[in-house]
CSV table of C-alpha atoms and ligand atoms in Angstrom, one decimal:
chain,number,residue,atom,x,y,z
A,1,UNK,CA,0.0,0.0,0.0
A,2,UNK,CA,1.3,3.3,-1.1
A,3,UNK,CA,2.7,6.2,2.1
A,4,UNK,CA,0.0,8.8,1.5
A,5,UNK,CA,2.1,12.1,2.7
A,6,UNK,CA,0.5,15.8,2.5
A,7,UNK,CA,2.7,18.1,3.7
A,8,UNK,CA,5.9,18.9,1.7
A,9,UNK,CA,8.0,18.1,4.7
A,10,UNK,CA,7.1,14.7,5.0
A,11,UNK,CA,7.1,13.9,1.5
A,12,UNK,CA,10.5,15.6,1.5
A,13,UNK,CA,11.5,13.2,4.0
A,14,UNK,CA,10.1,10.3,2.9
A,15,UNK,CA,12.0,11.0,-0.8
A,16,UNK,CA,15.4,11.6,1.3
A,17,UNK,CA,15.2,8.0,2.8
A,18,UNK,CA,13.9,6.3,-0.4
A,19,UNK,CA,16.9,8.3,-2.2
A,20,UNK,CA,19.3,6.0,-0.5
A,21,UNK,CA,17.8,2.9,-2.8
A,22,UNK,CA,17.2,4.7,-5.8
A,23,UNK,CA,14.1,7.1,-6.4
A,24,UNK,CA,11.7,7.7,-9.5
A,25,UNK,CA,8.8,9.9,-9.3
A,26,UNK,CA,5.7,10.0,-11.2
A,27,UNK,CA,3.7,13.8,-11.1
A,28,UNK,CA,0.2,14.0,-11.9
A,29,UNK,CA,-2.9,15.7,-11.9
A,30,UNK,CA,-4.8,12.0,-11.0
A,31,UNK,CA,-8.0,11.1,-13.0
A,32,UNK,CA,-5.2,8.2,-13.3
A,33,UNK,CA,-5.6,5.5,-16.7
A,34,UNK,CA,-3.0,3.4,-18.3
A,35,UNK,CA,-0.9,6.2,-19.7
A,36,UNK,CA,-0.1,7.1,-16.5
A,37,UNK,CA,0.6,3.4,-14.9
A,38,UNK,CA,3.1,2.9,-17.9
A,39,UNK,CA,4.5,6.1,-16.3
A,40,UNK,CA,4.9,4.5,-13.1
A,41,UNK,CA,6.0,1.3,-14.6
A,42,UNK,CA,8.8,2.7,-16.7
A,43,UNK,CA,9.4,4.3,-13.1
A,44,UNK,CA,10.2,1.1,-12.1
A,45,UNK,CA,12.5,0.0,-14.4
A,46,UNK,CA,15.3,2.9,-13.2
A,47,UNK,CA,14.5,2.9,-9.4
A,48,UNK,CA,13.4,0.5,-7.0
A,49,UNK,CA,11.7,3.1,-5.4
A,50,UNK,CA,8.5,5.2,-6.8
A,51,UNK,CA,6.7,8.0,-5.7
A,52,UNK,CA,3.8,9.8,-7.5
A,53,UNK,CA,1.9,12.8,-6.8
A,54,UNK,CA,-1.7,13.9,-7.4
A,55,UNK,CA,-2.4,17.9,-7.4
A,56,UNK,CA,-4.7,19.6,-9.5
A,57,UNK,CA,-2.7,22.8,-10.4
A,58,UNK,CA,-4.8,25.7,-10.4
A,59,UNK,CA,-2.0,27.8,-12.0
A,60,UNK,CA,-2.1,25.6,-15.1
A,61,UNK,CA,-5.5,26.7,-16.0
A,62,UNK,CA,-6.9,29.6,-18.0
A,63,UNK,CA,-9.9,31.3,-16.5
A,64,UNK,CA,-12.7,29.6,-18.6
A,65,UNK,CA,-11.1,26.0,-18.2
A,66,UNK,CA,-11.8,22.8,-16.3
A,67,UNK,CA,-10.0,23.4,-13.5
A,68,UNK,CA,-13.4,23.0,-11.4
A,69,UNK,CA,-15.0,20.3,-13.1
A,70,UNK,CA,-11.4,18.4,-13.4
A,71,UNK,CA,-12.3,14.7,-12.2
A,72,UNK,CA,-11.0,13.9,-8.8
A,73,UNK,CA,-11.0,10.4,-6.9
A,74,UNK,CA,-8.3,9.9,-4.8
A,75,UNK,CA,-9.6,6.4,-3.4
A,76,UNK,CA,-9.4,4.7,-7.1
A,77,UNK,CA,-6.4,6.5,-8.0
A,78,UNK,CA,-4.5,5.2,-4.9
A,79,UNK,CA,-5.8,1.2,-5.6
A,80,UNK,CA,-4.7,2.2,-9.1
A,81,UNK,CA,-1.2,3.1,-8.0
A,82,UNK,CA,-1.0,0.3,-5.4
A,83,UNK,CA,-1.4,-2.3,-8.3
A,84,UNK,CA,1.3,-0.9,-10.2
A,85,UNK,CA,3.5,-0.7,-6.9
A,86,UNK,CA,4.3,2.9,-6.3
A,87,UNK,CA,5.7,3.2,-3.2
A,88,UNK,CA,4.7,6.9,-2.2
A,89,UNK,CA,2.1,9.2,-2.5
A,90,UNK,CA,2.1,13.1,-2.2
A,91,UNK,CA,-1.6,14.4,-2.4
A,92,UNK,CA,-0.9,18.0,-1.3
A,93,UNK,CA,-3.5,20.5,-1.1
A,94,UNK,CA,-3.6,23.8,-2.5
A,95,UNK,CA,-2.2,25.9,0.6
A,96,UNK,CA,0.8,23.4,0.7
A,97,UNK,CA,2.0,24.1,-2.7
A,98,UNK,CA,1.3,27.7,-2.5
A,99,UNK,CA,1.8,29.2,0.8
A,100,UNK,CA,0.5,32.2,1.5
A,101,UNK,CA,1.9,35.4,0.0
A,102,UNK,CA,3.4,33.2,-3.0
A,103,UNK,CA,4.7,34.8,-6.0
A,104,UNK,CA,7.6,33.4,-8.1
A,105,UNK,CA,6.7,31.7,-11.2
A,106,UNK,CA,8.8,29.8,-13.6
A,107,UNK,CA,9.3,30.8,-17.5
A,108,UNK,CA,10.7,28.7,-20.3
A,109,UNK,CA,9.4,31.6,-22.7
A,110,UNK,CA,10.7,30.3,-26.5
A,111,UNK,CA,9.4,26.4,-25.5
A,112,UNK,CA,6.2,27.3,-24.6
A,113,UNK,CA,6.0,29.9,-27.1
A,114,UNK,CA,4.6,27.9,-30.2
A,115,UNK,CA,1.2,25.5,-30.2
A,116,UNK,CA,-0.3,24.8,-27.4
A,117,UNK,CA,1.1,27.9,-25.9
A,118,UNK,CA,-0.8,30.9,-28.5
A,119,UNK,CA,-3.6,28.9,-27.4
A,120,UNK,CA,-3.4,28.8,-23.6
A,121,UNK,CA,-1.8,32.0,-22.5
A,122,UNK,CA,-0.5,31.2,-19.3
A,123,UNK,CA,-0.7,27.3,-18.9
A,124,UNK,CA,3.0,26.0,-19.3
A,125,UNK,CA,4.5,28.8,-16.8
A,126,UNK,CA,1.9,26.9,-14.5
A,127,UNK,CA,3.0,23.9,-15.0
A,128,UNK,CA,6.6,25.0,-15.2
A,129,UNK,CA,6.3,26.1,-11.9
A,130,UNK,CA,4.3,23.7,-10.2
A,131,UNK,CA,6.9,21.0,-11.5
A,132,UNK,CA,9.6,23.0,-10.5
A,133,UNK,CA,8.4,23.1,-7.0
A,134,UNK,CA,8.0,19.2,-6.8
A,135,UNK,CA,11.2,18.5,-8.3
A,136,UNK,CA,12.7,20.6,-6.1
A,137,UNK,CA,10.9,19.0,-3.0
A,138,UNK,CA,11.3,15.2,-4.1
A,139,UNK,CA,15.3,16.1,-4.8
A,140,UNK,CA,17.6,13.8,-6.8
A,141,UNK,CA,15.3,11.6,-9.3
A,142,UNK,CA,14.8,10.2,-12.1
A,143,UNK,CA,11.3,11.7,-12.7
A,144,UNK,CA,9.0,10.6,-16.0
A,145,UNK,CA,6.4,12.2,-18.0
A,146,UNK,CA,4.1,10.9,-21.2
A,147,UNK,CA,5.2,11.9,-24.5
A,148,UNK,CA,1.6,13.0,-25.4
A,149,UNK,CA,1.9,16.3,-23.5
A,150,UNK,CA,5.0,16.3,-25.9
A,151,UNK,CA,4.7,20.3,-25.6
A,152,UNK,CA,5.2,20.1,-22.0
A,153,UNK,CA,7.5,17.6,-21.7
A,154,UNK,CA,9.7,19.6,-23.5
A,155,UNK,CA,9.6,22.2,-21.5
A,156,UNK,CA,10.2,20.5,-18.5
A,157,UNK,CA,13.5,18.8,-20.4
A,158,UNK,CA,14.9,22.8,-20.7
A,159,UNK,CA,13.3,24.0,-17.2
A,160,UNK,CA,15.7,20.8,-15.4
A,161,UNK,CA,18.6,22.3,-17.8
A,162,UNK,CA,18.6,25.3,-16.9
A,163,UNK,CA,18.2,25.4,-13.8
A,164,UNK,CA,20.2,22.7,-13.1
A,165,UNK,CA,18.1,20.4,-11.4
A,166,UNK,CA,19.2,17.0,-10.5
A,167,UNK,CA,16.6,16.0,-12.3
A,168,UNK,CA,17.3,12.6,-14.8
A,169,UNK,CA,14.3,13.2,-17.6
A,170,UNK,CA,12.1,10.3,-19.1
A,171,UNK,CA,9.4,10.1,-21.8
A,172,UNK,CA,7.1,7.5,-22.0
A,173,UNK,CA,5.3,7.0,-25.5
A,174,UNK,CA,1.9,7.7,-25.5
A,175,UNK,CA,-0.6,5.3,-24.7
A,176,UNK,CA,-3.8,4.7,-26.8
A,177,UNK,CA,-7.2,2.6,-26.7
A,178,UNK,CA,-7.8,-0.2,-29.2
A,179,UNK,CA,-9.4,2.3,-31.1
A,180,UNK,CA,-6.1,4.4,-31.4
A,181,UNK,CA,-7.7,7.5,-29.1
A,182,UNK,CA,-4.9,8.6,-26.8
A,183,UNK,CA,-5.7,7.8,-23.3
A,184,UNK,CA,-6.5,11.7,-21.4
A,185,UNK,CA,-8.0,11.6,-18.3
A,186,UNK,CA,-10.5,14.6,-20.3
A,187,UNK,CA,-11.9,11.9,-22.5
A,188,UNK,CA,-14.2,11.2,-19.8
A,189,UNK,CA,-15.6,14.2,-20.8
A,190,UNK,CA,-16.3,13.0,-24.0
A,191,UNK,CA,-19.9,11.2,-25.0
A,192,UNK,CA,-20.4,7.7,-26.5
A,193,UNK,CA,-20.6,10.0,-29.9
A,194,UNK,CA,-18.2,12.9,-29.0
A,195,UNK,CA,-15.9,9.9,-28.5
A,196,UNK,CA,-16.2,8.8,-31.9
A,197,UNK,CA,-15.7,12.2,-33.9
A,198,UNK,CA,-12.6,12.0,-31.6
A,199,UNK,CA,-11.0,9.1,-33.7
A,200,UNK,CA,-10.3,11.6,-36.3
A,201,UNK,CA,-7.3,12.8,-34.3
A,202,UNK,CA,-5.5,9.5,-34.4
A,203,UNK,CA,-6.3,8.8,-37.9
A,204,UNK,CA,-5.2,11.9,-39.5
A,205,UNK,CA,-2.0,11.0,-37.5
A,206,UNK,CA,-1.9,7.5,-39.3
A,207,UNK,CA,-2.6,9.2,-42.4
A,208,UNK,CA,0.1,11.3,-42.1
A,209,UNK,CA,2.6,9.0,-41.0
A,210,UNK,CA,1.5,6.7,-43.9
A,211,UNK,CA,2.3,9.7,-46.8
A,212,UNK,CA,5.5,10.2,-44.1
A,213,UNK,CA,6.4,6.7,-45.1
A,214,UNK,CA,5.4,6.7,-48.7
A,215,UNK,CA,8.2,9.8,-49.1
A,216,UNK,CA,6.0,13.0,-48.5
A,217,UNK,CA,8.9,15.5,-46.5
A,218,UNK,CA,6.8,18.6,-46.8
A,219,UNK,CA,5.9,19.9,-43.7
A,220,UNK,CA,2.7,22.1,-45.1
A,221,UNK,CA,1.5,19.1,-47.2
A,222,UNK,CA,1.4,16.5,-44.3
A,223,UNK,CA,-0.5,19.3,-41.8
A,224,UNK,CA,-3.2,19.9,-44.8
A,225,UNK,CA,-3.9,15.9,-45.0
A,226,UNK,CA,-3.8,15.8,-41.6
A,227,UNK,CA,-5.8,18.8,-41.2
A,228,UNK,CA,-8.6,17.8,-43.4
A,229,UNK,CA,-10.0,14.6,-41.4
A,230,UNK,CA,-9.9,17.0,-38.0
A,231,UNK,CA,-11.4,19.8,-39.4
A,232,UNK,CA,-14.4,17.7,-40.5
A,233,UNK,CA,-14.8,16.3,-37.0
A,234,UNK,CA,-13.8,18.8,-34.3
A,235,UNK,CA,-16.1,21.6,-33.4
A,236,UNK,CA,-12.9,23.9,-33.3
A,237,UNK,CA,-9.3,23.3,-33.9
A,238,UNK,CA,-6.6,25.1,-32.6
A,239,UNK,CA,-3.8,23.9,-34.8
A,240,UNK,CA,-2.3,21.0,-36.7
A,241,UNK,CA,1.2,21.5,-37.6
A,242,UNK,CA,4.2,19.8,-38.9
A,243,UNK,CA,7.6,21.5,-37.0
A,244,UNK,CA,11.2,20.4,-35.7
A,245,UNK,CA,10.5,18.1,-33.1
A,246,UNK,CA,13.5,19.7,-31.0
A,247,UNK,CA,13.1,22.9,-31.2
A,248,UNK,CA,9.2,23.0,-32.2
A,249,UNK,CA,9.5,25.8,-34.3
A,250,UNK,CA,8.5,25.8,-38.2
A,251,UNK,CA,10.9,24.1,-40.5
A,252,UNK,CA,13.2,25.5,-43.1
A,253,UNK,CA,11.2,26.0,-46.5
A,254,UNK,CA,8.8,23.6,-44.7
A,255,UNK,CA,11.1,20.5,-45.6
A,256,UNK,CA,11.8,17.6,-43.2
A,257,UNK,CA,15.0,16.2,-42.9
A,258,UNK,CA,14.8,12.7,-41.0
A,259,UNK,CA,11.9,13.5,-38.3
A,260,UNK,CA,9.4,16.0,-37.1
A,261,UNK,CA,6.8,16.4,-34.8
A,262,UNK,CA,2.9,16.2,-36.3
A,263,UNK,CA,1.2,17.8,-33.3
A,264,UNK,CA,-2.8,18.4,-33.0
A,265,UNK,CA,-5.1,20.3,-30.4
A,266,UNK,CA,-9.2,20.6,-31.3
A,267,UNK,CA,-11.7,20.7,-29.1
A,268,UNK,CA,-14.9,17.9,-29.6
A,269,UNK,CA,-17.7,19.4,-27.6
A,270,UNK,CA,-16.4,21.4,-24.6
A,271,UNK,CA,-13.4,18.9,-24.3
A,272,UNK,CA,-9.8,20.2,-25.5
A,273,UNK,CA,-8.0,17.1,-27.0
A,274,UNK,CA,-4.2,17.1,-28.3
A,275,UNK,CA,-2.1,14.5,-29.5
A,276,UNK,CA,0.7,14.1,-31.1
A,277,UNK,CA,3.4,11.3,-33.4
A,278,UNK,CA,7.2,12.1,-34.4
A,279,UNK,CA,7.1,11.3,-37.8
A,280,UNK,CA,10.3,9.2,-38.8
A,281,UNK,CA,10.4,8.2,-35.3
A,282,UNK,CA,7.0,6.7,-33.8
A,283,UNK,CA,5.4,3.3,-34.3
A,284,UNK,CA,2.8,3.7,-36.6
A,285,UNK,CA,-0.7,4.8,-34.6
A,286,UNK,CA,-3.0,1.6,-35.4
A,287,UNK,CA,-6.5,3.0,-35.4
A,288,UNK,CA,-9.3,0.3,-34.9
B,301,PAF,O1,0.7,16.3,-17.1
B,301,PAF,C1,0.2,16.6,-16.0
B,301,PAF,O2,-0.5,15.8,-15.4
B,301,PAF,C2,0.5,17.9,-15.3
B,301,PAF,O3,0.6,18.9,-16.3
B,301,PAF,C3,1.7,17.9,-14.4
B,301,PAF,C4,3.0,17.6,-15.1
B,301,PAF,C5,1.5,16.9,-13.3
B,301,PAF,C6,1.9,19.3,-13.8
B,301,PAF,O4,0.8,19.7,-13.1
Protein backbone atom coordinates (compact mmCIF):
# COMPACT_ATOMS: atom_id res chain seq x y z
CA UNK A 1 0.00 0.00 0.00
CA UNK A 2 1.28 3.26 -1.07
CA UNK A 3 2.71 6.21 2.10
CA UNK A 4 -0.04 8.83 1.52
CA UNK A 5 2.12 12.12 2.72
CA UNK A 6 0.50 15.76 2.47
CA UNK A 7 2.67 18.08 3.67
CA UNK A 8 5.92 18.89 1.75
CA UNK A 9 8.01 18.11 4.67
CA UNK A 10 7.05 14.70 5.05
CA UNK A 11 7.09 13.94 1.49
CA UNK A 12 10.53 15.57 1.51
CA UNK A 13 11.45 13.20 3.98
CA UNK A 14 10.14 10.26 2.90
CA UNK A 15 11.99 11.03 -0.81
CA UNK A 16 15.38 11.57 1.28
CA UNK A 17 15.15 8.03 2.78
CA UNK A 18 13.90 6.26 -0.38
CA UNK A 19 16.89 8.33 -2.25
CA UNK A 20 19.33 6.02 -0.48
CA UNK A 21 17.77 2.94 -2.75
CA UNK A 22 17.23 4.66 -5.78
CA UNK A 23 14.07 7.13 -6.45
CA UNK A 24 11.70 7.70 -9.53
CA UNK A 25 8.83 9.94 -9.30
CA UNK A 26 5.69 10.04 -11.21
CA UNK A 27 3.69 13.83 -11.08
CA UNK A 28 0.24 14.03 -11.89
CA UNK A 29 -2.94 15.70 -11.92
CA UNK A 30 -4.78 12.00 -11.01
CA UNK A 31 -8.01 11.10 -12.98
CA UNK A 32 -5.22 8.17 -13.34
CA UNK A 33 -5.62 5.47 -16.71
CA UNK A 34 -3.03 3.42 -18.34
CA UNK A 35 -0.87 6.22 -19.69
CA UNK A 36 -0.08 7.05 -16.51
CA UNK A 37 0.56 3.41 -14.88
CA UNK A 38 3.13 2.93 -17.85
CA UNK A 39 4.48 6.09 -16.29
CA UNK A 40 4.92 4.49 -13.10
CA UNK A 41 5.98 1.28 -14.56
CA UNK A 42 8.76 2.71 -16.72
CA UNK A 43 9.36 4.32 -13.11
CA UNK A 44 10.17 1.13 -12.12
CA UNK A 45 12.54 0.04 -14.40
CA UNK A 46 15.29 2.88 -13.16
CA UNK A 47 14.51 2.94 -9.37
CA UNK A 48 13.36 0.50 -6.97
CA UNK A 49 11.69 3.12 -5.42
CA UNK A 50 8.51 5.24 -6.83
CA UNK A 51 6.75 7.99 -5.65
CA UNK A 52 3.80 9.81 -7.50
CA UNK A 53 1.90 12.83 -6.84
CA UNK A 54 -1.74 13.87 -7.40
CA UNK A 55 -2.40 17.92 -7.44
CA UNK A 56 -4.70 19.57 -9.53
CA UNK A 57 -2.68 22.81 -10.44
CA UNK A 58 -4.77 25.70 -10.38
CA UNK A 59 -1.99 27.79 -12.01
CA UNK A 60 -2.11 25.59 -15.11
CA UNK A 61 -5.55 26.67 -16.02
CA UNK A 62 -6.87 29.62 -17.97
CA UNK A 63 -9.91 31.31 -16.53
CA UNK A 64 -12.66 29.60 -18.60
CA UNK A 65 -11.10 26.03 -18.17
CA UNK A 66 -11.76 22.85 -16.35
CA UNK A 67 -10.03 23.35 -13.48
CA UNK A 68 -13.39 23.03 -11.41
CA UNK A 69 -14.95 20.26 -13.07
CA UNK A 70 -11.41 18.42 -13.41
CA UNK A 71 -12.34 14.74 -12.17
CA UNK A 72 -10.95 13.90 -8.85
CA UNK A 73 -10.99 10.43 -6.89
CA UNK A 74 -8.31 9.88 -4.82
CA UNK A 75 -9.57 6.37 -3.43
CA UNK A 76 -9.42 4.69 -7.15
CA UNK A 77 -6.35 6.51 -8.05
CA UNK A 78 -4.51 5.24 -4.87
CA UNK A 79 -5.83 1.22 -5.62
CA UNK A 80 -4.72 2.20 -9.12
CA UNK A 81 -1.25 3.06 -7.99
CA UNK A 82 -1.04 0.29 -5.35
CA UNK A 83 -1.45 -2.26 -8.32
CA UNK A 84 1.26 -0.95 -10.23
CA UNK A 85 3.54 -0.70 -6.86
CA UNK A 86 4.29 2.90 -6.32
CA UNK A 87 5.70 3.16 -3.22
CA UNK A 88 4.69 6.91 -2.23
CA UNK A 89 2.09 9.21 -2.53
CA UNK A 90 2.06 13.12 -2.20
CA UNK A 91 -1.61 14.43 -2.36
CA UNK A 92 -0.86 18.04 -1.32
CA UNK A 93 -3.46 20.50 -1.13
CA UNK A 94 -3.58 23.83 -2.53
CA UNK A 95 -2.23 25.88 0.60
CA UNK A 96 0.80 23.41 0.71
CA UNK A 97 1.96 24.14 -2.67
CA UNK A 98 1.26 27.73 -2.53
CA UNK A 99 1.78 29.20 0.78
CA UNK A 100 0.50 32.25 1.54
CA UNK A 101 1.91 35.39 -0.04
CA UNK A 102 3.42 33.18 -3.02
CA UNK A 103 4.67 34.78 -6.01
CA UNK A 104 7.58 33.41 -8.08
CA UNK A 105 6.65 31.67 -11.16
CA UNK A 106 8.81 29.85 -13.57
CA UNK A 107 9.26 30.84 -17.47
CA UNK A 108 10.66 28.72 -20.29
CA UNK A 109 9.37 31.58 -22.69
CA UNK A 110 10.73 30.28 -26.54
CA UNK A 111 9.44 26.38 -25.51
CA UNK A 112 6.23 27.27 -24.63
CA UNK A 113 5.95 29.88 -27.15
CA UNK A 114 4.63 27.87 -30.17
CA UNK A 115 1.24 25.50 -30.16
CA UNK A 116 -0.33 24.84 -27.37
CA UNK A 117 1.08 27.91 -25.93
CA UNK A 118 -0.77 30.87 -28.53
CA UNK A 119 -3.61 28.95 -27.42
CA UNK A 120 -3.38 28.75 -23.62
CA UNK A 121 -1.79 31.98 -22.49
CA UNK A 122 -0.47 31.18 -19.25
CA UNK A 123 -0.65 27.35 -18.86
CA UNK A 124 3.01 26.05 -19.32
CA UNK A 125 4.52 28.75 -16.83
CA UNK A 126 1.88 26.93 -14.48
CA UNK A 127 3.00 23.87 -15.00
CA UNK A 128 6.62 25.05 -15.23
CA UNK A 129 6.28 26.14 -11.87
CA UNK A 130 4.33 23.67 -10.16
CA UNK A 131 6.94 21.03 -11.49
CA UNK A 132 9.63 23.00 -10.50
CA UNK A 133 8.41 23.07 -7.02
CA UNK A 134 8.04 19.24 -6.80
CA UNK A 135 11.24 18.50 -8.25
CA UNK A 136 12.65 20.58 -6.08
CA UNK A 137 10.88 18.99 -2.97
CA UNK A 138 11.35 15.21 -4.13
CA UNK A 139 15.29 16.14 -4.82
CA UNK A 140 17.57 13.77 -6.76
CA UNK A 141 15.30 11.56 -9.32
CA UNK A 142 14.77 10.25 -12.09
CA UNK A 143 11.26 11.71 -12.72
CA UNK A 144 9.02 10.56 -15.96
CA UNK A 145 6.42 12.25 -18.00
CA UNK A 146 4.10 10.93 -21.19
CA UNK A 147 5.15 11.89 -24.47
CA UNK A 148 1.63 12.98 -25.42
CA UNK A 149 1.88 16.31 -23.47
CA UNK A 150 5.01 16.29 -25.90
CA UNK A 151 4.73 20.33 -25.62
CA UNK A 152 5.23 20.14 -22.05
CA UNK A 153 7.54 17.59 -21.70
CA UNK A 154 9.73 19.64 -23.45
CA UNK A 155 9.56 22.15 -21.48
CA UNK A 156 10.22 20.51 -18.52
CA UNK A 157 13.49 18.79 -20.37
CA UNK A 158 14.91 22.81 -20.67
CA UNK A 159 13.33 24.04 -17.17
CA UNK A 160 15.69 20.79 -15.40
CA UNK A 161 18.61 22.32 -17.78
CA UNK A 162 18.59 25.34 -16.90
CA UNK A 163 18.19 25.35 -13.77
CA UNK A 164 20.16 22.66 -13.08
CA UNK A 165 18.12 20.41 -11.36
CA UNK A 166 19.22 16.97 -10.53
CA UNK A 167 16.57 15.95 -12.28
CA UNK A 168 17.32 12.64 -14.79
CA UNK A 169 14.28 13.24 -17.62
CA UNK A 170 12.10 10.31 -19.10
CA UNK A 171 9.42 10.12 -21.75
CA UNK A 172 7.07 7.46 -22.00
CA UNK A 173 5.28 6.96 -25.45
CA UNK A 174 1.88 7.72 -25.47
CA UNK A 175 -0.62 5.29 -24.73
CA UNK A 176 -3.78 4.70 -26.79
CA UNK A 177 -7.17 2.61 -26.70
CA UNK A 178 -7.77 -0.23 -29.15
CA UNK A 179 -9.45 2.29 -31.15
CA UNK A 180 -6.06 4.44 -31.38
CA UNK A 181 -7.66 7.49 -29.07
CA UNK A 182 -4.95 8.63 -26.80
CA UNK A 183 -5.65 7.77 -23.28
CA UNK A 184 -6.53 11.66 -21.36
CA UNK A 185 -8.02 11.59 -18.25
CA UNK A 186 -10.50 14.56 -20.31
CA UNK A 187 -11.95 11.89 -22.45
CA UNK A 188 -14.20 11.21 -19.76
CA UNK A 189 -15.55 14.16 -20.81
CA UNK A 190 -16.35 13.04 -23.98
CA UNK A 191 -19.91 11.23 -24.97
CA UNK A 192 -20.40 7.72 -26.53
CA UNK A 193 -20.63 10.05 -29.90
CA UNK A 194 -18.16 12.92 -29.04
CA UNK A 195 -15.92 9.89 -28.51
CA UNK A 196 -16.19 8.79 -31.85
CA UNK A 197 -15.71 12.21 -33.95
CA UNK A 198 -12.58 11.97 -31.61
CA UNK A 199 -10.99 9.08 -33.68
CA UNK A 200 -10.27 11.60 -36.32
CA UNK A 201 -7.30 12.78 -34.32
CA UNK A 202 -5.52 9.47 -34.42
CA UNK A 203 -6.29 8.76 -37.92
CA UNK A 204 -5.16 11.85 -39.51
CA UNK A 205 -1.95 10.95 -37.55
CA UNK A 206 -1.90 7.46 -39.27
CA UNK A 207 -2.62 9.18 -42.42
CA UNK A 208 0.05 11.32 -42.09
CA UNK A 209 2.64 9.04 -41.04
CA UNK A 210 1.49 6.70 -43.94
CA UNK A 211 2.34 9.67 -46.76
CA UNK A 212 5.55 10.18 -44.07
CA UNK A 213 6.42 6.73 -45.13
CA UNK A 214 5.39 6.74 -48.74
CA UNK A 215 8.21 9.82 -49.07
CA UNK A 216 6.03 12.98 -48.50
CA UNK A 217 8.94 15.50 -46.46
CA UNK A 218 6.79 18.64 -46.84
CA UNK A 219 5.91 19.93 -43.75
CA UNK A 220 2.72 22.06 -45.12
CA UNK A 221 1.54 19.14 -47.22
CA UNK A 222 1.41 16.50 -44.31
CA UNK A 223 -0.51 19.31 -41.76
CA UNK A 224 -3.19 19.91 -44.75
CA UNK A 225 -3.93 15.87 -45.00
CA UNK A 226 -3.77 15.78 -41.57
CA UNK A 227 -5.77 18.78 -41.19
CA UNK A 228 -8.61 17.76 -43.42
CA UNK A 229 -10.04 14.60 -41.36
CA UNK A 230 -9.93 16.95 -37.99
CA UNK A 231 -11.45 19.76 -39.41
CA UNK A 232 -14.39 17.66 -40.52
CA UNK A 233 -14.79 16.29 -37.00
CA UNK A 234 -13.78 18.80 -34.27
CA UNK A 235 -16.11 21.56 -33.36
CA UNK A 236 -12.89 23.88 -33.27
CA UNK A 237 -9.32 23.29 -33.86
CA UNK A 238 -6.59 25.13 -32.56
CA UNK A 239 -3.78 23.94 -34.77
CA UNK A 240 -2.30 21.01 -36.66
CA UNK A 241 1.22 21.51 -37.61
CA UNK A 242 4.22 19.76 -38.91
CA UNK A 243 7.56 21.48 -36.98
CA UNK A 244 11.18 20.45 -35.66
CA UNK A 245 10.52 18.08 -33.07
CA UNK A 246 13.55 19.73 -31.03
CA UNK A 247 13.09 22.88 -31.16
CA UNK A 248 9.18 23.05 -32.20
CA UNK A 249 9.47 25.81 -34.35
CA UNK A 250 8.54 25.79 -38.23
CA UNK A 251 10.92 24.10 -40.49
CA UNK A 252 13.24 25.54 -43.08
CA UNK A 253 11.25 25.96 -46.53
CA UNK A 254 8.75 23.61 -44.73
CA UNK A 255 11.13 20.54 -45.61
CA UNK A 256 11.80 17.63 -43.19
CA UNK A 257 15.03 16.24 -42.94
CA UNK A 258 14.79 12.72 -41.04
CA UNK A 259 11.87 13.47 -38.32
CA UNK A 260 9.42 15.96 -37.15
CA UNK A 261 6.76 16.40 -34.83
CA UNK A 262 2.86 16.15 -36.28
CA UNK A 263 1.18 17.76 -33.29
CA UNK A 264 -2.85 18.44 -33.04
CA UNK A 265 -5.09 20.27 -30.38
CA UNK A 266 -9.18 20.58 -31.25
CA UNK A 267 -11.69 20.67 -29.09
CA UNK A 268 -14.92 17.92 -29.59
CA UNK A 269 -17.72 19.38 -27.56
CA UNK A 270 -16.44 21.41 -24.64
CA UNK A 271 -13.38 18.88 -24.27
CA UNK A 272 -9.82 20.20 -25.53
CA UNK A 273 -8.03 17.08 -27.05
CA UNK A 274 -4.15 17.07 -28.34
CA UNK A 275 -2.14 14.49 -29.47
CA UNK A 276 0.75 14.10 -31.12
CA UNK A 277 3.43 11.30 -33.42
CA UNK A 278 7.25 12.12 -34.37
CA UNK A 279 7.11 11.27 -37.77
CA UNK A 280 10.32 9.20 -38.81
CA UNK A 281 10.37 8.23 -35.33
CA UNK A 282 7.02 6.68 -33.75
CA UNK A 283 5.45 3.34 -34.28
CA UNK A 284 2.79 3.74 -36.57
CA UNK A 285 -0.66 4.84 -34.57
CA UNK A 286 -2.95 1.62 -35.38
CA UNK A 287 -6.49 3.01 -35.44
CA UNK A 288 -9.28 0.35 -34.93
O1 LIG B 1 0.75 16.31 -17.09
C1 LIG B 1 0.23 16.59 -16.00
O2 LIG B 1 -0.53 15.79 -15.43
C2 LIG B 1 0.51 17.93 -15.34
O3 LIG B 1 0.64 18.94 -16.29
C3 LIG B 1 1.73 17.91 -14.40
C4 LIG B 1 3.02 17.56 -15.14
C5 LIG B 1 1.50 16.87 -13.30
C6 LIG B 1 1.90 19.28 -13.75
O4 LIG B 1 0.77 19.66 -13.05
Amino acid sequence: MAQVLRSVAAFRAACDQARVRGLGFVPTMGALHEGHLALVTEAKRHAPIVAASIFVNPTQFGPNEDFARYPRDLEADLAKLDAVGADLLFAPDVAEMYPAGEQTRVNVPLVAAPLCGRFRPGHFEGVATVVTKLLAIVGPCTAVFGRKDYQQLAVIRRLVIDLRLPTTVIGVPTVRDLDGLAKSSRNLYLSPVQRARALAIPRSLAQAQAAFASGERNAATLARVARVQVEAAADDVDYVEVVDADSLSPLMDNKIDDRALIAIACHVGQTRLIDNVVLGEDAPVIVG
